[in-house]
Amino acid sequence: MHTPAEAEAYWTAVQDRIIQAPFPQEDKDSARDGHEARFGEDGEFPDFNRDLDGEGMFWMRVMNDDYPASERFACEWRLFWVDFSDSPPVDALTVSGETLAALAWEQTRVPDTELSLNPEAEQTVNLATWVWLDGDQFAPVSVRASLDGYGIWAETTARPVAMRLDAGTGDAVLHPSGGRCEVRGSSVGEPYARGRS
């Protein structure tokens, strides 16, 4: 989550918000004491581990709002430090290569494509329409997710293999039947050539 400088900025802002909020004085004192116990001279992470800058990062719980509350709060809320030379903690909820692969896949977006049609203008009922797709628009899409400094990464790639045509009506005849057109070379289907039926 945070380098030493980022942790200092984040936790100092959190403490300032608590101290300035209309909380009882005992809550403000507790926040101040907790901050000192964590980041004070004799604390768990003295001076925000500034002397370890570039050697690791602070880790903490990150919640996915799309998950049910019981799963979001399954991970213990705590701040801890992991050196780049150390393996991250082994825990079912700790970021791993599998977690990063799932994240990369979740972020993969297949771009919209534009079909080529002949005739190009308005289509006519019961008149054959030739459809194809330029392969340059139908290219693989890759997304990489990584934990910089820790050597943990995953990359997912969505590779197009076919295009399926749906004529939207029961009496249309598709070629190939079923409407599945395989990727062949640099295109899906054949570009129209004058005189083709």
GROMACS .gro file of C-alpha atoms in nm:
model
  197
    1MET     CA    1   0.000   0.000   0.000
    2HIS     CA    2   0.252   0.261   0.111
    3THR     CA    3   0.614   0.362   0.094
    4PRO     CA    4   0.742   0.527   0.416
    5ALA     CA    5   0.664   0.875   0.281
    6GLU     CA    6   0.315   0.769   0.165
    7ALA     CA    7   0.247   0.604   0.502
    8GLU     CA    8   0.346   0.920   0.685
    9ALA     CA    9   0.117   1.136   0.469
   10TYR     CA   10  -0.174   0.890   0.495
   11TRP     CA   11  -0.162   0.818   0.869
   12THR     CA   12  -0.090   1.179   0.964
   13ALA     CA   13  -0.399   1.286   0.765
   14VAL     CA   14  -0.608   1.013   0.934
   15GLN     CA   15  -0.494   1.128   1.279
   16ASP     CA   16  -0.559   1.494   1.195
   17ARG     CA   17  -0.915   1.412   1.082
   18ILE     CA   18  -0.985   1.228   1.408
   19ILE     CA   19  -0.838   1.502   1.625
   20GLN     CA   20  -1.034   1.775   1.444
   21ALA     CA   21  -1.363   1.581   1.439
   22PRO     CA   22  -1.626   1.635   1.709
   23PHE     CA   23  -1.523   1.317   1.895
   24PRO     CA   24  -1.496   1.292   2.273
   25GLN     CA   25  -1.154   1.390   2.406
   26GLU     CA   26  -1.085   1.033   2.519
   27ASP     CA   27  -1.121   0.914   2.156
   28LYS     CA   28  -0.882   1.185   2.039
   29ASP     CA   29  -0.633   1.092   2.311
   30SER     CA   30  -0.663   0.724   2.214
   31ALA     CA   31  -0.595   0.808   1.848
   32ARG     CA   32  -0.294   1.019   1.946
   33ASP     CA   33  -0.158   0.740   2.171
   34GLY     CA   34  -0.214   0.478   1.902
   35HIS     CA   35  -0.036   0.692   1.644
   36GLU     CA   36   0.260   0.736   1.879
   37ALA     CA   37   0.269   0.362   1.958
   38ARG     CA   38   0.287   0.285   1.588
   39PHE     CA   39   0.505   0.557   1.446
   40GLY     CA   40   0.674   0.725   1.743
   41GLU     CA   41   1.041   0.691   1.833
   42ASP     CA   42   0.975   0.377   2.040
   43GLY     CA   43   0.685   0.258   1.825
   44GLU     CA   44   0.634  -0.046   1.606
   45PHE     CA   45   0.741   0.147   1.293
   46PRO     CA   46   0.963   0.428   1.424
   47ASP     CA   47   0.958   0.738   1.209
   48PHE     CA   48   0.745   0.552   0.950
   49ASN     CA   49   1.042   0.325   0.867
   50ARG     CA   50   1.206   0.609   0.673
   51ASP     CA   51   1.543   0.440   0.722
   52LEU     CA   52   1.406   0.143   0.522
   53ASP     CA   53   1.289   0.351   0.225
   54GLY     CA   54   1.337   0.152  -0.095
   55GLU     CA   55   1.372  -0.177   0.097
   56GLY     CA   56   1.004  -0.266   0.136
   57MET     CA   57   0.652  -0.131   0.180
   58PHE     CA   58   0.369  -0.111   0.430
   59TRP     CA   59   0.089  -0.360   0.370
   60MET     CA   60  -0.267  -0.339   0.498
   61ARG     CA   61  -0.614  -0.471   0.428
   62VAL     CA   62  -0.784  -0.357   0.109
   63MET     CA   63  -1.154  -0.431   0.074
   64ASN     CA   64  -1.341  -0.503  -0.247
   65ASP     CA   65  -1.683  -0.340  -0.216
   66ASP     CA   66  -1.826  -0.592  -0.465
   67TYR     CA   67  -1.781  -0.875  -0.211
   68PRO     CA   68  -2.029  -0.960   0.067
   69ALA     CA   69  -1.950  -0.794   0.402
   70SER     CA   70  -1.857  -1.127   0.563
   71GLU     CA   71  -1.580  -1.174   0.304
   72ARG     CA   72  -1.468  -0.810   0.308
   73PHE     CA   73  -1.402  -0.822   0.682
   74ALA     CA   74  -1.246  -1.171   0.684
   75CYS     CA   75  -0.897  -1.023   0.669
   76GLU     CA   76  -0.762  -0.881   0.993
   77TRP     CA   77  -0.729  -0.503   0.993
   78ARG     CA   78  -0.367  -0.425   1.066
   79LEU     CA   79  -0.066  -0.251   0.921
   80PHE     CA   80   0.257  -0.443   0.869
   81TRP     CA   81   0.588  -0.404   0.689
   82VAL     CA   82   0.728  -0.648   0.431
   83ASP     CA   83   1.085  -0.615   0.302
   84PHE     CA   84   1.130  -0.662  -0.072
   85SER     CA   85   1.378  -0.940   0.010
   86ASP     CA   86   1.114  -1.131   0.211
   87SER     CA   87   0.829  -1.336   0.072
   88PRO     CA   88   0.488  -1.188   0.151
   89PRO     CA   89   0.303  -1.369   0.433
   90VAL     CA   90   0.153  -1.704   0.340
   91ASP     CA   91  -0.217  -1.661   0.397
   92ALA     CA   92  -0.526  -1.743   0.194
   93LEU     CA   93  -0.614  -1.373   0.182
   94THR     CA   94  -0.268  -1.235   0.104
   95VAL     CA   95  -0.190  -1.119  -0.248
   96SER     CA   96  -0.041  -1.401  -0.454
   97GLY     CA   97   0.022  -1.478  -0.819
   98GLU     CA   98  -0.324  -1.635  -0.836
   99THR     CA   99  -0.481  -1.321  -0.686
  100LEU     CA  100  -0.300  -1.103  -0.937
  101ALA     CA  101  -0.408  -1.330  -1.224
  102ALA     CA  102  -0.772  -1.295  -1.115
  103LEU     CA  103  -0.729  -0.918  -1.087
  104ALA     CA  104  -0.570  -0.894  -1.431
  105TRP     CA  105  -0.848  -1.105  -1.584
  106GLU     CA  106  -1.111  -0.891  -1.412
  107GLN     CA  107  -0.955  -0.579  -1.567
  108THR     CA  108  -0.930  -0.724  -1.919
  109ARG     CA  109  -1.155  -0.537  -2.159
  110VAL     CA  110  -1.209  -0.663  -2.512
  111PRO     CA  111  -1.239  -0.358  -2.736
  112ASP     CA  112  -1.541  -0.299  -2.956
  113THR     CA  113  -1.494  -0.396  -3.318
  114GLU     CA  114  -1.650  -0.267  -3.636
  115LEU     CA  115  -1.768  -0.516  -3.892
  116SER     CA  116  -1.733  -0.456  -4.263
  117LEU     CA  117  -2.051  -0.509  -4.465
  118ASN     CA  118  -2.138  -0.534  -4.831
  119PRO     CA  119  -2.353  -0.359  -4.933
  120GLU     CA  120  -2.217  -0.084  -4.705
  121ALA     CA  121  -2.530   0.131  -4.694
  122GLU     CA  122  -2.878   0.024  -4.582
  123GLN     CA  123  -2.938  -0.348  -4.588
  124THR     CA  124  -3.234  -0.493  -4.779
  125VAL     CA  125  -3.455  -0.774  -4.650
  126ASN     CA  126  -3.391  -1.103  -4.833
  127LEU     CA  127  -3.082  -0.966  -5.005
  128ALA     CA  128  -2.756  -1.137  -4.908
  129THR     CA  129  -2.518  -0.936  -4.689
  130TRP     CA  130  -2.146  -1.014  -4.684
  131VAL     CA  131  -1.986  -0.972  -4.340
  132TRP     CA  132  -1.617  -0.984  -4.243
  133LEU     CA  133  -1.382  -0.841  -3.986
  134ASP     CA  134  -1.036  -0.697  -4.037
  135GLY     CA  135  -0.799  -0.894  -3.815
  136ASP     CA  136  -0.620  -0.577  -3.700
  137GLN     CA  137  -0.930  -0.497  -3.497
  138PHE     CA  138  -0.950  -0.849  -3.360
  139ALA     CA  139  -0.617  -0.870  -3.179
  140PRO     CA  140  -0.517  -1.023  -2.844
  141VAL     CA  141  -0.560  -0.804  -2.535
  142SER     CA  142  -0.318  -0.846  -2.241
  143VAL     CA  143  -0.331  -0.705  -1.888
  144ARG     CA  144  -0.051  -0.739  -1.634
  145ALA     CA  145  -0.091  -0.700  -1.257
  146SER     CA  146   0.220  -0.685  -1.039
  147LEU     CA  147   0.355  -0.612  -0.694
  148ASP     CA  148   0.649  -0.390  -0.780
  149GLY     CA  149   0.955  -0.469  -0.575
  150TYR     CA  150   0.840  -0.816  -0.473
  151GLY     CA  151   0.876  -0.992  -0.808
  152ILE     CA  152   0.515  -1.115  -0.798
  153TRP     CA  153   0.316  -1.066  -1.118
  154ALA     CA  154   0.059  -1.226  -1.343
  155GLU     CA  155  -0.050  -1.151  -1.698
  156THR     CA  156  -0.368  -1.260  -1.867
  157THR     CA  157  -0.430  -1.254  -2.240
  158ALA     CA  158  -0.765  -1.279  -2.417
  159ARG     CA  159  -0.703  -1.421  -2.765
  160PRO     CA  160  -0.982  -1.401  -3.023
  161VAL     CA  161  -1.058  -1.733  -3.188
  162ALA     CA  162  -1.387  -1.674  -3.367
  163MET     CA  163  -1.675  -1.438  -3.431
  164ARG     CA  164  -2.035  -1.554  -3.406
  165LEU     CA  165  -2.300  -1.397  -3.627
  166ASP     CA  166  -2.659  -1.377  -3.509
  167ALA     CA  167  -2.901  -1.280  -3.785
  168GLY     CA  168  -3.171  -1.204  -3.531
  169THR     CA  169  -3.445  -1.384  -3.721
  170GLY     CA  170  -3.543  -1.749  -3.757
  171ASP     CA  171  -3.562  -1.769  -4.137
  172ALA     CA  172  -3.220  -1.620  -4.222
  173VAL     CA  173  -2.960  -1.854  -4.370
  174LEU     CA  174  -2.608  -1.810  -4.238
  175HIS     CA  175  -2.286  -1.915  -4.407
  176PRO     CA  176  -2.126  -2.092  -4.234
  177SER     CA  177  -2.435  -2.246  -4.079
  178GLY     CA  178  -2.441  -2.174  -3.706
  179GLY     CA  179  -2.279  -1.836  -3.771
  180ARG     CA  180  -1.936  -1.920  -3.623
  181CYS     CA  181  -1.652  -1.770  -3.826
  182GLU     CA  182  -1.300  -1.878  -3.728
  183VAL     CA  183  -1.001  -1.646  -3.723
  184ARG     CA  184  -0.791  -1.724  -4.029
  185GLY     CA  185  -0.469  -1.537  -4.082
  186SER     CA  186  -0.534  -1.165  -4.055
  187SER     CA  187  -0.912  -1.166  -4.084
  188VAL     CA  188  -1.233  -1.328  -3.971
  189GLY     CA  189  -1.424  -1.430  -4.278
  190GLU     CA  190  -1.319  -1.315  -4.623
  191PRO     CA  191  -1.317  -0.954  -4.737
  192TYR     CA  192  -1.580  -0.896  -5.004
  193ALA     CA  193  -1.464  -0.903  -5.366
  194ARG     CA  194  -1.675  -0.770  -5.651
  195GLY     CA  195  -1.881  -1.041  -5.814
  196ARG     CA  196  -1.899  -1.266  -5.505
  197SER     CA  197  -2.248  -1.384  -5.418
   0.00000   0.00000   0.00000
